[in-house]
Amino acid sequence: MGAGHDHGHSHAPARGTATAAYVGRLRVALSITLTVMVVEIVGGFLADSLALVADAAHMATDALGLGMALLAIHFANLPATGNRTFGYARAEILAALANCLLLLGVGGYVLYEAIQRFVTPADTEGGLTIVFGAIGLVANMISLTLLMRGQKESLNVRGAFLEVAADALGSLAVIVSAVVILTTGWQAADPIASLVIGLMIVPRTVKLLRETLDVLLESAPKDVDMTEVRTHILALDGVEDVHDLHAWTITSGMPVLSAHVVVRSDVLSAIGHEKMLHELQNCLGDHFDVEHCTFQLEPSGHAEHEARLCH
């Protein structure tokens, strides 16, 4: 008979998902984003600046994304149930996916409107645009500082961080275009700035979307080399083979690994299942940051027995 064992270790405090530690900062960032959004909408209409309106539209998406991130944290921290053994941890990844789709939509809208502005030029007020753009830039820099650390630990926070970063660059582009209009009168600077904002949004979003889909498709965590994991397991004394080796990520900061490990019967008899499991756990724990490891120990020949049962 094989022996199943779930032995986890964590290098971070047990306080929920990786995003949960940044709830307060996400709330502050949401408040700042909503405030700047309103300011830029007013400024965009007063100055007739598409760049400001585009940045405000992006701010609206950011606000929705931050709100979804906070809602996802609430669901992710709900306790596990008999049917949902990992609870609602995946809610954070679904929120990150929704953020990606929203960002792609906003990026496409901004690019379309910028092209339309080339066809039908407008008379943008450079001075007012600079004032409102500067307000947006300062506010975005504050939000970026709040989310800087969290974006390294959570895809959900990273989505929010990338949105705010794109906004900061967008505000900078707004200011530059307004300066050009103010000093040269060249109105095309405004739609050009809008194009820059749109082109900044899309590539970062595609990268985040790829990472999010990797989690949903249960790909191995990017910092876990499965060949190296197999090599480490096989290097243990008495281990003859390893099969059904899988590693995936439930949500940010929660990687999982499972494997069937074939061990010589004499070794299992000599040291016992518990010691063998501890050796496996210690071996992987020294090299890979995996939250939950589940091993099934099997004597030689057990895999063939499983194969016959399956057929």
PDB file of C-alpha atoms in Angstrom:
ATOM      1  CA  MET A   1       0.000   0.000   0.000  1.00  0.00           C
ATOM      2  CA  GLY A   2       1.152   3.532  -0.678  1.00  0.00           C
ATOM      3  CA  ALA A   3       1.323   6.058   2.115  1.00  0.00           C
ATOM      4  CA  GLY A   4      -0.205   9.478   1.563  1.00  0.00           C
ATOM      5  CA  HIS A   5       1.145  12.454   3.507  1.00  0.00           C
ATOM      6  CA  ASP A   6       0.466  16.156   3.326  1.00  0.00           C
ATOM      7  CA  HIS A   7       3.284  18.046   4.978  1.00  0.00           C
ATOM      8  CA  GLY A   8       3.388  21.790   4.405  1.00  0.00           C
ATOM      9  CA  HIS A   9       5.767  24.506   5.426  1.00  0.00           C
ATOM     10  CA  SER A  10       5.598  28.249   4.941  1.00  0.00           C
ATOM     11  CA  HIS A  11       8.201  30.975   4.829  1.00  0.00           C
ATOM     12  CA  ALA A  12       5.610  33.720   5.452  1.00  0.00           C
ATOM     13  CA  PRO A  13       3.316  34.446   8.356  1.00  0.00           C
ATOM     14  CA  ALA A  14       0.034  32.573   8.236  1.00  0.00           C
ATOM     15  CA  ARG A  15      -2.282  35.489   7.494  1.00  0.00           C
ATOM     16  CA  GLY A  16      -4.266  34.403   4.458  1.00  0.00           C
ATOM     17  CA  THR A  17      -3.292  34.890   0.850  1.00  0.00           C
ATOM     18  CA  ALA A  18      -0.395  37.041  -0.314  1.00  0.00           C
ATOM     19  CA  THR A  19      -2.759  39.873  -1.191  1.00  0.00           C
ATOM     20  CA  ALA A  20      -4.465  39.978   2.223  1.00  0.00           C
ATOM     21  CA  ALA A  21      -1.519  41.779   3.833  1.00  0.00           C
ATOM     22  CA  TYR A  22      -2.095  44.781   1.547  1.00  0.00           C
ATOM     23  CA  VAL A  23      -5.813  45.420   2.104  1.00  0.00           C
ATOM     24  CA  GLY A  24      -5.209  48.790   3.791  1.00  0.00           C
ATOM     25  CA  ARG A  25      -2.895  49.996   1.043  1.00  0.00           C
ATOM     26  CA  LEU A  26      -5.295  48.865  -1.663  1.00  0.00           C
ATOM     27  CA  ARG A  27      -8.075  50.847   0.035  1.00  0.00           C
ATOM     28  CA  VAL A  28      -5.964  54.007   0.147  1.00  0.00           C
ATOM     29  CA  ALA A  29      -4.976  53.513  -3.504  1.00  0.00           C
ATOM     30  CA  LEU A  30      -8.662  53.085  -4.417  1.00  0.00           C
ATOM     31  CA  SER A  31      -9.594  56.340  -2.633  1.00  0.00           C
ATOM     32  CA  ILE A  32      -6.794  58.229  -4.413  1.00  0.00           C
ATOM     33  CA  THR A  33      -7.762  56.743  -7.776  1.00  0.00           C
ATOM     34  CA  LEU A  34     -11.436  57.699  -7.451  1.00  0.00           C
ATOM     35  CA  THR A  35     -10.516  61.249  -6.442  1.00  0.00           C
ATOM     36  CA  VAL A  36      -8.102  61.746  -9.336  1.00  0.00           C
ATOM     37  CA  MET A  37     -10.578  60.189 -11.773  1.00  0.00           C
ATOM     38  CA  VAL A  38     -13.181  62.828 -10.927  1.00  0.00           C
ATOM     39  CA  VAL A  39     -10.585  65.620 -11.103  1.00  0.00           C
ATOM     40  CA  GLU A  40      -9.329  64.470 -14.522  1.00  0.00           C
ATOM     41  CA  ILE A  41     -12.837  64.108 -15.952  1.00  0.00           C
ATOM     42  CA  VAL A  42     -13.575  67.700 -14.963  1.00  0.00           C
ATOM     43  CA  GLY A  43     -10.202  68.853 -16.258  1.00  0.00           C
ATOM     44  CA  GLY A  44     -10.586  66.945 -19.529  1.00  0.00           C
ATOM     45  CA  PHE A  45     -13.857  68.646 -20.367  1.00  0.00           C
ATOM     46  CA  LEU A  46     -12.687  72.075 -19.223  1.00  0.00           C
ATOM     47  CA  ALA A  47      -9.463  71.845 -21.254  1.00  0.00           C
ATOM     48  CA  ASP A  48     -10.989  69.778 -24.113  1.00  0.00           C
ATOM     49  CA  SER A  49      -8.107  67.318 -23.693  1.00  0.00           C
ATOM     50  CA  LEU A  50      -8.597  63.767 -24.965  1.00  0.00           C
ATOM     51  CA  ALA A  51      -5.411  62.733 -23.170  1.00  0.00           C
ATOM     52  CA  LEU A  52      -6.911  63.782 -19.822  1.00  0.00           C
ATOM     53  CA  VAL A  53     -10.224  62.073 -20.564  1.00  0.00           C
ATOM     54  CA  ALA A  54      -8.359  58.930 -21.666  1.00  0.00           C
ATOM     55  CA  ASP A  55      -6.362  58.956 -18.453  1.00  0.00           C
ATOM     56  CA  ALA A  56      -9.583  59.439 -16.469  1.00  0.00           C
ATOM     57  CA  ALA A  57     -11.143  56.472 -18.283  1.00  0.00           C
ATOM     58  CA  HIS A  58      -8.125  54.419 -17.341  1.00  0.00           C
ATOM     59  CA  MET A  59      -8.503  55.655 -13.767  1.00  0.00           C
ATOM     60  CA  ALA A  60     -12.117  54.433 -13.779  1.00  0.00           C
ATOM     61  CA  THR A  61     -10.913  50.992 -14.838  1.00  0.00           C
ATOM     62  CA  ASP A  62      -8.257  51.099 -12.132  1.00  0.00           C
ATOM     63  CA  ALA A  63     -10.891  51.935  -9.531  1.00  0.00           C
ATOM     64  CA  LEU A  64     -13.032  49.015 -10.661  1.00  0.00           C
ATOM     65  CA  GLY A  65      -9.981  46.741 -10.675  1.00  0.00           C
ATOM     66  CA  LEU A  66      -8.950  47.800  -7.179  1.00  0.00           C
ATOM     67  CA  GLY A  67     -12.508  47.289  -5.970  1.00  0.00           C
ATOM     68  CA  MET A  68     -12.556  43.780  -7.440  1.00  0.00           C
ATOM     69  CA  ALA A  69      -9.171  43.060  -5.866  1.00  0.00           C
ATOM     70  CA  LEU A  70     -10.534  44.011  -2.444  1.00  0.00           C
ATOM     71  CA  LEU A  71     -13.673  41.946  -3.013  1.00  0.00           C
ATOM     72  CA  ALA A  72     -11.541  38.996  -4.106  1.00  0.00           C
ATOM     73  CA  ILE A  73      -9.510  39.221  -0.878  1.00  0.00           C
ATOM     74  CA  HIS A  74     -12.737  38.986   1.110  1.00  0.00           C
ATOM     75  CA  PHE A  75     -13.762  35.806  -0.724  1.00  0.00           C
ATOM     76  CA  ALA A  76     -10.242  34.366  -0.690  1.00  0.00           C
ATOM     77  CA  ASN A  77     -10.126  34.561   3.113  1.00  0.00           C
ATOM     78  CA  LEU A  78     -13.396  32.708   3.606  1.00  0.00           C
ATOM     79  CA  PRO A  79     -12.823  29.328   5.319  1.00  0.00           C
ATOM     80  CA  ALA A  80     -12.521  26.125   3.322  1.00  0.00           C
ATOM     81  CA  THR A  81     -15.540  23.824   3.125  1.00  0.00           C
ATOM     82  CA  GLY A  82     -16.095  20.174   2.361  1.00  0.00           C
ATOM     83  CA  ASN A  83     -16.758  20.999  -1.291  1.00  0.00           C
ATOM     84  CA  ARG A  84     -14.224  23.833  -1.627  1.00  0.00           C
ATOM     85  CA  THR A  85     -11.192  22.384   0.098  1.00  0.00           C
ATOM     86  CA  PHE A  86      -8.999  25.369  -0.793  1.00  0.00           C
ATOM     87  CA  GLY A  87     -11.754  27.824   0.067  1.00  0.00           C
ATOM     88  CA  TYR A  88     -12.119  30.705  -2.402  1.00  0.00           C
ATOM     89  CA  ALA A  89      -8.401  31.404  -2.846  1.00  0.00           C
ATOM     90  CA  ARG A  90      -8.773  31.353  -6.645  1.00  0.00           C
ATOM     91  CA  ALA A  91     -11.027  34.425  -6.436  1.00  0.00           C
ATOM     92  CA  GLU A  92      -7.887  36.598  -6.489  1.00  0.00           C
ATOM     93  CA  ILE A  93      -6.744  35.057  -9.768  1.00  0.00           C
ATOM     94  CA  LEU A  94     -10.186  35.519 -11.310  1.00  0.00           C
ATOM     95  CA  ALA A  95     -10.053  39.182 -10.259  1.00  0.00           C
ATOM     96  CA  ALA A  96      -6.646  39.524 -11.921  1.00  0.00           C
ATOM     97  CA  LEU A  97      -8.104  37.996 -15.107  1.00  0.00           C
ATOM     98  CA  ALA A  98     -11.028  40.435 -15.040  1.00  0.00           C
ATOM     99  CA  ASN A  99      -8.560  43.315 -14.594  1.00  0.00           C
ATOM    100  CA  CYS A 100      -6.677  42.167 -17.673  1.00  0.00           C
ATOM    101  CA  LEU A 101      -9.809  42.102 -19.810  1.00  0.00           C
ATOM    102  CA  LEU A 102     -10.816  45.566 -18.583  1.00  0.00           C
ATOM    103  CA  LEU A 103      -7.366  46.960 -19.289  1.00  0.00           C
ATOM    104  CA  LEU A 104      -7.353  45.556 -22.813  1.00  0.00           C
ATOM    105  CA  GLY A 105     -10.771  47.134 -23.405  1.00  0.00           C
ATOM    106  CA  VAL A 106      -9.623  50.533 -22.131  1.00  0.00           C
ATOM    107  CA  GLY A 107      -6.397  50.329 -24.139  1.00  0.00           C
ATOM    108  CA  GLY A 108      -8.364  49.631 -27.316  1.00  0.00           C
ATOM    109  CA  TYR A 109     -10.784  52.486 -26.587  1.00  0.00           C
ATOM    110  CA  VAL A 110      -7.985  54.991 -26.022  1.00  0.00           C
ATOM    111  CA  LEU A 111      -6.233  53.980 -29.252  1.00  0.00           C
ATOM    112  CA  TYR A 112      -9.491  54.305 -31.221  1.00  0.00           C
ATOM    113  CA  GLU A 113     -10.319  57.733 -29.791  1.00  0.00           C
ATOM    114  CA  ALA A 114      -6.779  58.977 -30.441  1.00  0.00           C
ATOM    115  CA  ILE A 115      -7.079  58.045 -34.119  1.00  0.00           C
ATOM    116  CA  GLN A 116     -10.451  59.785 -34.270  1.00  0.00           C
ATOM    117  CA  ARG A 117      -8.884  62.938 -32.796  1.00  0.00           C
ATOM    118  CA  PHE A 118      -6.368  62.970 -35.679  1.00  0.00           C
ATOM    119  CA  VAL A 119      -9.297  62.928 -38.108  1.00  0.00           C
ATOM    120  CA  THR A 120     -11.237  65.586 -36.188  1.00  0.00           C
ATOM    121  CA  PRO A 121      -8.740  67.860 -34.357  1.00  0.00           C
ATOM    122  CA  ALA A 122      -9.753  69.735 -31.207  1.00  0.00           C
ATOM    123  CA  ASP A 123      -8.514  72.914 -29.567  1.00  0.00           C
ATOM    124  CA  THR A 124      -6.893  71.687 -26.333  1.00  0.00           C
ATOM    125  CA  GLU A 125      -6.153  74.148 -23.508  1.00  0.00           C
ATOM    126  CA  GLY A 126      -2.528  73.428 -22.580  1.00  0.00           C
ATOM    127  CA  GLY A 127      -2.366  75.320 -19.292  1.00  0.00           C
ATOM    128  CA  LEU A 128      -5.331  73.592 -17.659  1.00  0.00           C
ATOM    129  CA  THR A 129      -4.156  70.216 -18.958  1.00  0.00           C
ATOM    130  CA  ILE A 130      -0.785  70.667 -17.241  1.00  0.00           C
ATOM    131  CA  VAL A 131      -2.444  71.452 -13.906  1.00  0.00           C
ATOM    132  CA  PHE A 132      -4.762  68.437 -13.957  1.00  0.00           C
ATOM    133  CA  GLY A 133      -2.060  66.167 -15.369  1.00  0.00           C
ATOM    134  CA  ALA A 134       0.288  67.153 -12.543  1.00  0.00           C
ATOM    135  CA  ILE A 135      -2.378  66.350  -9.939  1.00  0.00           C
ATOM    136  CA  GLY A 136      -2.812  62.909 -11.501  1.00  0.00           C
ATOM    137  CA  LEU A 137       0.928  62.259 -11.600  1.00  0.00           C
ATOM    138  CA  VAL A 138       1.472  63.104  -7.913  1.00  0.00           C
ATOM    139  CA  ALA A 139      -1.497  60.971  -6.835  1.00  0.00           C
ATOM    140  CA  ASN A 140      -0.322  58.025  -8.939  1.00  0.00           C
ATOM    141  CA  MET A 141       3.178  58.199  -7.487  1.00  0.00           C
ATOM    142  CA  ILE A 142       1.705  57.962  -3.976  1.00  0.00           C
ATOM    143  CA  SER A 143      -0.332  54.890  -4.967  1.00  0.00           C
ATOM    144  CA  LEU A 144       2.698  53.274  -6.617  1.00  0.00           C
ATOM    145  CA  THR A 145       4.700  53.684  -3.416  1.00  0.00           C
ATOM    146  CA  LEU A 146       1.902  52.008  -1.439  1.00  0.00           C
ATOM    147  CA  LEU A 147       1.711  49.005  -3.798  1.00  0.00           C
ATOM    148  CA  MET A 148       5.415  48.597  -4.643  1.00  0.00           C
ATOM    149  CA  ARG A 149       6.142  45.776  -2.214  1.00  0.00           C
ATOM    150  CA  GLY A 150       2.862  43.904  -2.638  1.00  0.00           C
ATOM    151  CA  GLN A 151       3.181  43.616  -6.439  1.00  0.00           C
ATOM    152  CA  LYS A 152       6.167  41.288  -5.948  1.00  0.00           C
ATOM    153  CA  GLU A 153       4.081  38.835  -3.922  1.00  0.00           C
ATOM    154  CA  SER A 154       0.605  38.834  -5.484  1.00  0.00           C
ATOM    155  CA  LEU A 155      -0.720  38.741  -9.048  1.00  0.00           C
ATOM    156  CA  ASN A 156      -3.793  40.561  -7.817  1.00  0.00           C
ATOM    157  CA  VAL A 157      -1.754  43.437  -6.359  1.00  0.00           C
ATOM    158  CA  ARG A 158       0.542  43.360  -9.404  1.00  0.00           C
ATOM    159  CA  GLY A 159      -2.487  43.957 -11.625  1.00  0.00           C
ATOM    160  CA  ALA A 160      -3.411  46.986  -9.535  1.00  0.00           C
ATOM    161  CA  PHE A 161       0.219  48.169  -9.499  1.00  0.00           C
ATOM    162  CA  LEU A 162       0.543  47.909 -13.296  1.00  0.00           C
ATOM    163  CA  GLU A 163      -2.685  49.836 -13.751  1.00  0.00           C
ATOM    164  CA  VAL A 164      -1.452  52.648 -11.510  1.00  0.00           C
ATOM    165  CA  ALA A 165       1.992  52.576 -13.182  1.00  0.00           C
ATOM    166  CA  ALA A 166       0.376  52.956 -16.590  1.00  0.00           C
ATOM    167  CA  ASP A 167      -1.660  55.843 -15.162  1.00  0.00           C
ATOM    168  CA  ALA A 168       1.482  57.548 -13.851  1.00  0.00           C
ATOM    169  CA  LEU A 169       3.129  57.273 -17.257  1.00  0.00           C
ATOM    170  CA  GLY A 170      -0.115  58.442 -18.823  1.00  0.00           C
ATOM    171  CA  SER A 171      -0.189  61.510 -16.589  1.00  0.00           C
ATOM    172  CA  LEU A 172       3.392  62.236 -17.597  1.00  0.00           C
ATOM    173  CA  ALA A 173       2.450  61.919 -21.262  1.00  0.00           C
ATOM    174  CA  VAL A 174      -0.483  64.296 -20.674  1.00  0.00           C
ATOM    175  CA  ILE A 175       1.860  66.888 -19.130  1.00  0.00           C
ATOM    176  CA  VAL A 176       4.392  66.602 -21.953  1.00  0.00           C
ATOM    177  CA  SER A 177       1.702  66.963 -24.619  1.00  0.00           C
ATOM    178  CA  ALA A 178       0.246  70.004 -22.833  1.00  0.00           C
ATOM    179  CA  VAL A 179       3.664  71.648 -22.664  1.00  0.00           C
ATOM    180  CA  VAL A 180       4.112  71.066 -26.413  1.00  0.00           C
ATOM    181  CA  ILE A 181       0.677  72.556 -27.145  1.00  0.00           C
ATOM    182  CA  LEU A 182       1.350  75.528 -24.860  1.00  0.00           C
ATOM    183  CA  THR A 183       4.757  76.314 -26.362  1.00  0.00           C
ATOM    184  CA  THR A 184       4.205  75.443 -30.038  1.00  0.00           C
ATOM    185  CA  GLY A 185       0.439  75.342 -30.540  1.00  0.00           C
ATOM    186  CA  TRP A 186       0.769  71.872 -32.128  1.00  0.00           C
ATOM    187  CA  GLN A 187      -2.617  70.285 -31.253  1.00  0.00           C
ATOM    188  CA  ALA A 188      -1.620  66.844 -32.566  1.00  0.00           C
ATOM    189  CA  ALA A 189       0.424  66.393 -29.375  1.00  0.00           C
ATOM    190  CA  ASP A 190      -2.780  65.552 -27.477  1.00  0.00           C
ATOM    191  CA  PRO A 191      -3.870  62.513 -29.551  1.00  0.00           C
ATOM    192  CA  ILE A 192      -0.231  61.430 -29.768  1.00  0.00           C
ATOM    193  CA  ALA A 193      -0.094  61.382 -25.964  1.00  0.00           C
ATOM    194  CA  SER A 194      -3.315  59.348 -25.985  1.00  0.00           C
ATOM    195  CA  LEU A 195      -1.706  56.830 -28.343  1.00  0.00           C
ATOM    196  CA  VAL A 196       1.269  56.567 -25.998  1.00  0.00           C
ATOM    197  CA  ILE A 197      -1.064  55.889 -23.062  1.00  0.00           C
ATOM    198  CA  GLY A 198      -2.864  53.157 -25.010  1.00  0.00           C
ATOM    199  CA  LEU A 199       0.375  51.533 -26.143  1.00  0.00           C
ATOM    200  CA  MET A 200       1.661  51.520 -22.551  1.00  0.00           C
ATOM    201  CA  ILE A 201      -1.430  49.746 -21.294  1.00  0.00           C
ATOM    202  CA  VAL A 202      -1.519  46.806 -23.707  1.00  0.00           C
ATOM    203  CA  PRO A 203       1.932  45.100 -23.425  1.00  0.00           C
ATOM    204  CA  ARG A 204       1.918  45.088 -19.607  1.00  0.00           C
ATOM    205  CA  THR A 205      -1.599  43.723 -19.618  1.00  0.00           C
ATOM    206  CA  VAL A 206      -0.683  40.907 -21.993  1.00  0.00           C
ATOM    207  CA  LYS A 207       2.193  39.900 -19.695  1.00  0.00           C
ATOM    208  CA  LEU A 208      -0.086  39.844 -16.642  1.00  0.00           C
ATOM    209  CA  LEU A 209      -2.725  37.921 -18.612  1.00  0.00           C
ATOM    210  CA  ARG A 210      -0.151  35.274 -19.525  1.00  0.00           C
ATOM    211  CA  GLU A 211       0.852  34.838 -15.875  1.00  0.00           C
ATOM    212  CA  THR A 212      -2.788  34.681 -14.779  1.00  0.00           C
ATOM    213  CA  LEU A 213      -3.639  32.053 -17.392  1.00  0.00           C
ATOM    214  CA  ASP A 214      -0.628  29.998 -16.273  1.00  0.00           C
ATOM    215  CA  VAL A 215      -2.198  29.799 -12.802  1.00  0.00           C
ATOM    216  CA  LEU A 216      -5.642  28.933 -14.154  1.00  0.00           C
ATOM    217  CA  LEU A 217      -4.153  26.269 -16.453  1.00  0.00           C
ATOM    218  CA  GLU A 218      -2.244  24.872 -13.445  1.00  0.00           C
ATOM    219  CA  SER A 219       1.181  25.307 -14.998  1.00  0.00           C
ATOM    220  CA  ALA A 220       4.182  24.695 -12.764  1.00  0.00           C
ATOM    221  CA  PRO A 221       5.202  27.816 -10.794  1.00  0.00           C
ATOM    222  CA  LYS A 222       7.778  29.781 -12.786  1.00  0.00           C
ATOM    223  CA  ASP A 223      10.363  29.534  -9.991  1.00  0.00           C
ATOM    224  CA  VAL A 224      10.023  25.740  -9.697  1.00  0.00           C
ATOM    225  CA  ASP A 225      12.083  23.660 -12.155  1.00  0.00           C
ATOM    226  CA  MET A 226      10.280  20.315 -12.352  1.00  0.00           C
ATOM    227  CA  THR A 227      13.334  18.534 -13.757  1.00  0.00           C
ATOM    228  CA  GLU A 228      15.366  19.761 -10.804  1.00  0.00           C
ATOM    229  CA  VAL A 229      12.625  18.697  -8.363  1.00  0.00           C
ATOM    230  CA  ARG A 230      12.646  15.191  -9.847  1.00  0.00           C
ATOM    231  CA  THR A 231      16.453  15.069  -9.627  1.00  0.00           C
ATOM    232  CA  HIS A 232      16.403  16.054  -5.944  1.00  0.00           C
ATOM    233  CA  ILE A 233      13.816  13.401  -5.093  1.00  0.00           C
ATOM    234  CA  LEU A 234      15.658  10.669  -6.979  1.00  0.00           C
ATOM    235  CA  ALA A 235      18.894  11.593  -5.205  1.00  0.00           C
ATOM    236  CA  LEU A 236      17.492  10.481  -1.825  1.00  0.00           C
ATOM    237  CA  ASP A 237      18.764   7.130  -0.553  1.00  0.00           C
ATOM    238  CA  GLY A 238      16.338   4.329  -1.364  1.00  0.00           C
ATOM    239  CA  VAL A 239      14.235   6.252  -3.923  1.00  0.00           C
ATOM    240  CA  GLU A 240      13.949   4.270  -7.136  1.00  0.00           C
ATOM    241  CA  ASP A 241      11.478   6.348  -9.122  1.00  0.00           C
ATOM    242  CA  VAL A 242       9.016   9.234  -8.978  1.00  0.00           C
ATOM    243  CA  HIS A 243       5.850   9.509 -11.064  1.00  0.00           C
ATOM    244  CA  ASP A 244       2.633  11.545 -11.136  1.00  0.00           C
ATOM    245  CA  LEU A 245       4.758  14.545 -10.199  1.00  0.00           C
ATOM    246  CA  HIS A 246       2.718  17.749 -10.347  1.00  0.00           C
ATOM    247  CA  ALA A 247       3.210  21.334  -9.192  1.00  0.00           C
ATOM    248  CA  TRP A 248       0.743  24.171  -9.588  1.00  0.00           C
ATOM    249  CA  THR A 249      -0.392  27.383  -7.925  1.00  0.00           C
ATOM    250  CA  ILE A 250      -3.719  27.799  -6.133  1.00  0.00           C
ATOM    251  CA  THR A 251      -3.296  31.577  -5.856  1.00  0.00           C
ATOM    252  CA  SER A 252      -0.445  34.049  -5.385  1.00  0.00           C
ATOM    253  CA  GLY A 253       1.882  32.793  -2.638  1.00  0.00           C
ATOM    254  CA  MET A 254       0.275  29.326  -2.467  1.00  0.00           C
ATOM    255  CA  PRO A 255       2.204  26.801  -4.619  1.00  0.00           C
ATOM    256  CA  VAL A 256       1.325  23.094  -4.297  1.00  0.00           C
ATOM    257  CA  LEU A 257       3.256  19.928  -5.175  1.00  0.00           C
ATOM    258  CA  SER A 258       2.280  16.258  -5.223  1.00  0.00           C
ATOM    259  CA  ALA A 259       4.158  13.118  -6.218  1.00  0.00           C
ATOM    260  CA  HIS A 260       4.157   9.325  -6.025  1.00  0.00           C
ATOM    261  CA  VAL A 261       7.588   8.236  -4.817  1.00  0.00           C
ATOM    262  CA  VAL A 262       8.760   4.660  -5.298  1.00  0.00           C
ATOM    263  CA  VAL A 263      11.041   3.561  -2.432  1.00  0.00           C
ATOM    264  CA  ARG A 264      12.882   0.269  -1.961  1.00  0.00           C
ATOM    265  CA  SER A 265      10.995  -1.969   0.470  1.00  0.00           C
ATOM    266  CA  ASP A 266      14.076  -2.629   2.583  1.00  0.00           C
ATOM    267  CA  VAL A 267      14.659   1.119   3.046  1.00  0.00           C
ATOM    268  CA  LEU A 268      11.021   1.702   4.057  1.00  0.00           C
ATOM    269  CA  SER A 269      11.245  -1.169   6.528  1.00  0.00           C
ATOM    270  CA  ALA A 270      14.513   0.149   7.963  1.00  0.00           C
ATOM    271  CA  ILE A 271      13.638   3.832   8.457  1.00  0.00           C
ATOM    272  CA  GLY A 272       9.834   3.838   8.344  1.00  0.00           C
ATOM    273  CA  HIS A 273       7.381   5.914   6.329  1.00  0.00           C
ATOM    274  CA  GLU A 274       7.454   8.953   8.616  1.00  0.00           C
ATOM    275  CA  LYS A 275      11.223   9.424   8.430  1.00  0.00           C
ATOM    276  CA  MET A 276      11.151   8.978   4.645  1.00  0.00           C
ATOM    277  CA  LEU A 277       8.427  11.615   4.333  1.00  0.00           C
ATOM    278  CA  HIS A 278      10.406  14.028   6.515  1.00  0.00           C
ATOM    279  CA  GLU A 279      13.481  13.495   4.323  1.00  0.00           C
ATOM    280  CA  LEU A 280      11.460  14.252   1.201  1.00  0.00           C
ATOM    281  CA  GLN A 281       9.968  17.360   2.776  1.00  0.00           C
ATOM    282  CA  ASN A 282      13.332  18.615   4.034  1.00  0.00           C
ATOM    283  CA  CYS A 283      14.939  17.928   0.663  1.00  0.00           C
ATOM    284  CA  LEU A 284      12.416  20.052  -1.231  1.00  0.00           C
ATOM    285  CA  GLY A 285      12.073  22.631   1.533  1.00  0.00           C
ATOM    286  CA  ASP A 286      15.771  23.483   1.276  1.00  0.00           C
ATOM    287  CA  HIS A 287      15.522  24.258  -2.448  1.00  0.00           C
ATOM    288  CA  PHE A 288      11.954  25.162  -3.377  1.00  0.00           C
ATOM    289  CA  ASP A 289       9.426  27.469  -1.726  1.00  0.00           C
ATOM    290  CA  VAL A 290       6.379  25.191  -1.958  1.00  0.00           C
ATOM    291  CA  GLU A 291       3.558  25.776   0.506  1.00  0.00           C
ATOM    292  CA  HIS A 292       1.931  22.329   0.419  1.00  0.00           C
ATOM    293  CA  CYS A 293       3.661  19.055  -0.496  1.00  0.00           C
ATOM    294  CA  THR A 294       1.771  15.761  -0.709  1.00  0.00           C
ATOM    295  CA  PHE A 295       3.729  12.517  -1.185  1.00  0.00           C
ATOM    296  CA  GLN A 296       2.505   8.984  -1.708  1.00  0.00           C
ATOM    297  CA  LEU A 297       5.167   6.442  -0.828  1.00  0.00           C
ATOM    298  CA  GLU A 298       5.071   3.219  -2.816  1.00  0.00           C
ATOM    299  CA  PRO A 299       7.113   0.029  -2.649  1.00  0.00           C
ATOM    300  CA  SER A 300       8.694  -1.303  -5.822  1.00  0.00           C
ATOM    301  CA  GLY A 301       6.120  -2.783  -8.202  1.00  0.00           C
ATOM    302  CA  HIS A 302       3.176  -0.778  -6.857  1.00  0.00           C
ATOM    303  CA  ALA A 303       2.980   1.393 -10.005  1.00  0.00           C
ATOM    304  CA  GLU A 304       2.433  -1.710 -12.154  1.00  0.00           C
ATOM    305  CA  HIS A 305      -0.312  -2.790  -9.761  1.00  0.00           C
ATOM    306  CA  GLU A 306      -2.012   0.639 -10.146  1.00  0.00           C
ATOM    307  CA  ALA A 307      -1.744   0.376 -13.938  1.00  0.00           C
ATOM    308  CA  ARG A 308      -3.500  -3.026 -13.943  1.00  0.00           C
ATOM    309  CA  LEU A 309      -6.295  -1.685 -11.740  1.00  0.00           C
ATOM    310  CA  CYS A 310      -6.852   1.243 -14.106  1.00  0.00           C
ATOM    311  CA  HIS A 311      -7.296  -1.085 -17.064  1.00  0.00           C
TER     312      HIS A 311
END
